[in-house]
Amino acid sequence: MANQKSIIDEWSVKDLEDGSSLSITVMNCTELGNQSLPGIQVYYLGYIVNYEPLITERWAYQASKAGVTDYLLEDYSWMVHDDQFVKNYLVLGSPLKARVQVKTRSSKIISKEYDLPFEV
């Protein structure tokens, strides 16, 4: 069966400094990764973060090794500026969650979480 994608959530945070906005789209996928298992994708600024079982298992291990439950995915986040960013996290627990935090120069941090459709 082919991968089926559906939108879980779409949102954006406007920057009143210049009228731009940071937009986030979260998709549910029936097949992701080498094992073709369900997962979610987070789209932002032309980037895609895949939360699929194999990489998420590695992130969960790195989080437990670091002693944190909210693991910042530094390589999969846009943190060029201190006052505007998109940060992606893996939140350990049952169920596992993906957290997206967005901040523009004129906004507070907006944070949303999404349950992952698998356990590691």
PDB file of C-alpha atoms in Angstrom:
ATOM      1  CA  MET A   1       0.000   0.000   0.000  1.00  0.00           C
ATOM      2  CA  ALA A   2       1.271   3.480  -0.812  1.00  0.00           C
ATOM      3  CA  ASN A   3       2.022   6.035   1.878  1.00  0.00           C
ATOM      4  CA  GLN A   4      -1.091   7.972   2.859  1.00  0.00           C
ATOM      5  CA  LYS A   5      -0.528  11.494   4.222  1.00  0.00           C
ATOM      6  CA  SER A   6      -3.055  13.621   6.055  1.00  0.00           C
ATOM      7  CA  ILE A   7      -2.727  17.001   7.720  1.00  0.00           C
ATOM      8  CA  ILE A   8      -2.838  16.925  11.519  1.00  0.00           C
ATOM      9  CA  ASP A   9      -2.293  20.653  12.033  1.00  0.00           C
ATOM     10  CA  GLU A  10      -1.292  23.832  10.176  1.00  0.00           C
ATOM     11  CA  TRP A  11      -0.408  27.041  11.977  1.00  0.00           C
ATOM     12  CA  SER A  12       1.799  30.094  11.720  1.00  0.00           C
ATOM     13  CA  VAL A  13       3.203  32.769  13.986  1.00  0.00           C
ATOM     14  CA  LYS A  14       3.312  36.289  12.573  1.00  0.00           C
ATOM     15  CA  ASP A  15       6.224  38.665  13.089  1.00  0.00           C
ATOM     16  CA  LEU A  16       4.910  42.212  13.475  1.00  0.00           C
ATOM     17  CA  GLU A  17       8.427  43.627  12.906  1.00  0.00           C
ATOM     18  CA  ASP A  18       8.367  42.927   9.177  1.00  0.00           C
ATOM     19  CA  GLY A  19       5.016  41.232   8.467  1.00  0.00           C
ATOM     20  CA  SER A  20       6.569  37.814   7.833  1.00  0.00           C
ATOM     21  CA  SER A  21       5.448  34.625   9.522  1.00  0.00           C
ATOM     22  CA  LEU A  22       6.827  31.219  10.446  1.00  0.00           C
ATOM     23  CA  SER A  23       4.474  28.475   9.248  1.00  0.00           C
ATOM     24  CA  ILE A  24       4.305  24.893  10.519  1.00  0.00           C
ATOM     25  CA  THR A  25       2.514  21.929   8.939  1.00  0.00           C
ATOM     26  CA  VAL A  26       2.291  18.576  10.740  1.00  0.00           C
ATOM     27  CA  MET A  27       1.405  15.512   8.660  1.00  0.00           C
ATOM     28  CA  ASN A  28       0.397  12.001   9.665  1.00  0.00           C
ATOM     29  CA  CYS A  29       2.017   9.349   7.425  1.00  0.00           C
ATOM     30  CA  THR A  30       1.146   5.666   7.162  1.00  0.00           C
ATOM     31  CA  GLU A  31       4.662   4.707   6.039  1.00  0.00           C
ATOM     32  CA  LEU A  32       7.907   6.413   7.087  1.00  0.00           C
ATOM     33  CA  GLY A  33      11.511   5.257   7.346  1.00  0.00           C
ATOM     34  CA  ASN A  34      13.201   2.013   6.345  1.00  0.00           C
ATOM     35  CA  GLN A  35      10.579  -0.128   8.055  1.00  0.00           C
ATOM     36  CA  SER A  36       7.614   1.650   6.385  1.00  0.00           C
ATOM     37  CA  LEU A  37       5.850   2.197   9.723  1.00  0.00           C
ATOM     38  CA  PRO A  38       3.480   5.021  10.712  1.00  0.00           C
ATOM     39  CA  GLY A  39       4.966   8.326  11.841  1.00  0.00           C
ATOM     40  CA  ILE A  40       4.597  12.078  11.556  1.00  0.00           C
ATOM     41  CA  GLN A  41       6.382  14.783   9.594  1.00  0.00           C
ATOM     42  CA  VAL A  42       6.872  18.407  10.605  1.00  0.00           C
ATOM     43  CA  TYR A  43       7.314  20.893   7.737  1.00  0.00           C
ATOM     44  CA  TYR A  44       8.761  24.388   8.271  1.00  0.00           C
ATOM     45  CA  LEU A  45      10.871  26.827   6.208  1.00  0.00           C
ATOM     46  CA  GLY A  46      11.379  24.177   3.517  1.00  0.00           C
ATOM     47  CA  TYR A  47      12.657  21.604   6.040  1.00  0.00           C
ATOM     48  CA  ILE A  48      11.042  18.279   6.959  1.00  0.00           C
ATOM     49  CA  VAL A  49      11.548  16.483  10.284  1.00  0.00           C
ATOM     50  CA  ASN A  50      10.581  12.795  10.183  1.00  0.00           C
ATOM     51  CA  TYR A  51       9.474  11.238  13.457  1.00  0.00           C
ATOM     52  CA  GLU A  52       9.708   7.561  12.522  1.00  0.00           C
ATOM     53  CA  PRO A  53      10.522   4.601  14.811  1.00  0.00           C
ATOM     54  CA  LEU A  54      14.208   4.038  13.966  1.00  0.00           C
ATOM     55  CA  ILE A  55      15.474   7.614  14.361  1.00  0.00           C
ATOM     56  CA  THR A  56      13.122   8.256  17.285  1.00  0.00           C
ATOM     57  CA  GLU A  57      14.575   5.249  19.092  1.00  0.00           C
ATOM     58  CA  ARG A  58      18.049   6.793  18.693  1.00  0.00           C
ATOM     59  CA  TRP A  59      16.802  10.189  19.926  1.00  0.00           C
ATOM     60  CA  ALA A  60      15.137   8.523  22.945  1.00  0.00           C
ATOM     61  CA  TYR A  61      18.427   6.798  23.767  1.00  0.00           C
ATOM     62  CA  GLN A  62      20.346  10.086  23.463  1.00  0.00           C
ATOM     63  CA  ALA A  63      17.762  11.799  25.687  1.00  0.00           C
ATOM     64  CA  SER A  64      18.057   9.144  28.396  1.00  0.00           C
ATOM     65  CA  LYS A  65      21.852   9.289  28.143  1.00  0.00           C
ATOM     66  CA  ALA A  66      21.688  13.088  28.628  1.00  0.00           C
ATOM     67  CA  GLY A  67      19.172  12.674  31.476  1.00  0.00           C
ATOM     68  CA  VAL A  68      16.410  14.767  29.879  1.00  0.00           C
ATOM     69  CA  THR A  69      12.782  14.073  29.011  1.00  0.00           C
ATOM     70  CA  ASP A  70      12.465  16.960  26.516  1.00  0.00           C
ATOM     71  CA  TYR A  71      15.170  16.288  23.927  1.00  0.00           C
ATOM     72  CA  LEU A  72      15.960  19.243  21.639  1.00  0.00           C
ATOM     73  CA  LEU A  73      16.654  18.075  18.085  1.00  0.00           C
ATOM     74  CA  GLU A  74      19.359  20.649  17.411  1.00  0.00           C
ATOM     75  CA  ASP A  75      20.186  19.353  13.925  1.00  0.00           C
ATOM     76  CA  TYR A  76      16.500  19.498  12.961  1.00  0.00           C
ATOM     77  CA  SER A  77      15.711  22.947  14.371  1.00  0.00           C
ATOM     78  CA  TRP A  78      16.171  26.483  13.025  1.00  0.00           C
ATOM     79  CA  MET A  79      17.913  28.481  15.746  1.00  0.00           C
ATOM     80  CA  VAL A  80      19.930  31.080  13.849  1.00  0.00           C
ATOM     81  CA  HIS A  81      18.643  33.946  16.021  1.00  0.00           C
ATOM     82  CA  ASP A  82      17.898  34.162  19.743  1.00  0.00           C
ATOM     83  CA  ASP A  83      14.689  36.124  19.167  1.00  0.00           C
ATOM     84  CA  GLN A  84      13.181  34.019  16.356  1.00  0.00           C
ATOM     85  CA  PHE A  85      13.379  30.261  15.957  1.00  0.00           C
ATOM     86  CA  VAL A  86      11.683  26.949  15.267  1.00  0.00           C
ATOM     87  CA  LYS A  87      12.706  24.263  17.769  1.00  0.00           C
ATOM     88  CA  ASN A  88      11.766  20.605  17.432  1.00  0.00           C
ATOM     89  CA  TYR A  89      11.780  18.249  20.429  1.00  0.00           C
ATOM     90  CA  LEU A  90      11.157  14.621  21.248  1.00  0.00           C
ATOM     91  CA  VAL A  91       9.231  14.423  24.517  1.00  0.00           C
ATOM     92  CA  LEU A  92       9.712  11.106  26.319  1.00  0.00           C
ATOM     93  CA  GLY A  93       6.785   9.465  28.047  1.00  0.00           C
ATOM     94  CA  SER A  94       3.797   7.397  27.155  1.00  0.00           C
ATOM     95  CA  PRO A  95       2.868   8.262  24.507  1.00  0.00           C
ATOM     96  CA  LEU A  96       5.967   9.761  22.934  1.00  0.00           C
ATOM     97  CA  LYS A  97       5.364  13.265  21.616  1.00  0.00           C
ATOM     98  CA  ALA A  98       6.810  15.663  19.108  1.00  0.00           C
ATOM     99  CA  ARG A  99       6.935  19.262  20.339  1.00  0.00           C
ATOM    100  CA  VAL A 100       7.342  22.278  18.070  1.00  0.00           C
ATOM    101  CA  GLN A 101       8.202  25.688  19.551  1.00  0.00           C
ATOM    102  CA  VAL A 102       8.035  28.805  17.387  1.00  0.00           C
ATOM    103  CA  LYS A 103       9.061  32.344  18.253  1.00  0.00           C
ATOM    104  CA  THR A 104       9.167  35.486  16.157  1.00  0.00           C
ATOM    105  CA  ARG A 105      10.695  38.809  17.175  1.00  0.00           C
ATOM    106  CA  SER A 106       7.304  40.189  18.218  1.00  0.00           C
ATOM    107  CA  SER A 107       5.692  37.044  19.692  1.00  0.00           C
ATOM    108  CA  LYS A 108       5.989  34.915  22.761  1.00  0.00           C
ATOM    109  CA  ILE A 109       7.028  31.286  22.352  1.00  0.00           C
ATOM    110  CA  ILE A 110       4.160  29.262  20.877  1.00  0.00           C
ATOM    111  CA  SER A 111       4.435  25.541  21.639  1.00  0.00           C
ATOM    112  CA  LYS A 112       2.360  22.605  20.371  1.00  0.00           C
ATOM    113  CA  GLU A 113       2.696  18.862  20.992  1.00  0.00           C
ATOM    114  CA  TYR A 114       1.651  15.898  18.870  1.00  0.00           C
ATOM    115  CA  ASP A 115       1.363  12.240  19.949  1.00  0.00           C
ATOM    116  CA  LEU A 116       3.535   9.857  17.956  1.00  0.00           C
ATOM    117  CA  PRO A 117       1.728   6.783  16.562  1.00  0.00           C
ATOM    118  CA  PHE A 118       4.310   4.326  17.951  1.00  0.00           C
ATOM    119  CA  GLU A 119       6.351   3.397  21.018  1.00  0.00           C
ATOM    120  CA  VAL A 120      10.087   2.691  21.146  1.00  0.00           C
TER     121      VAL A 120
END
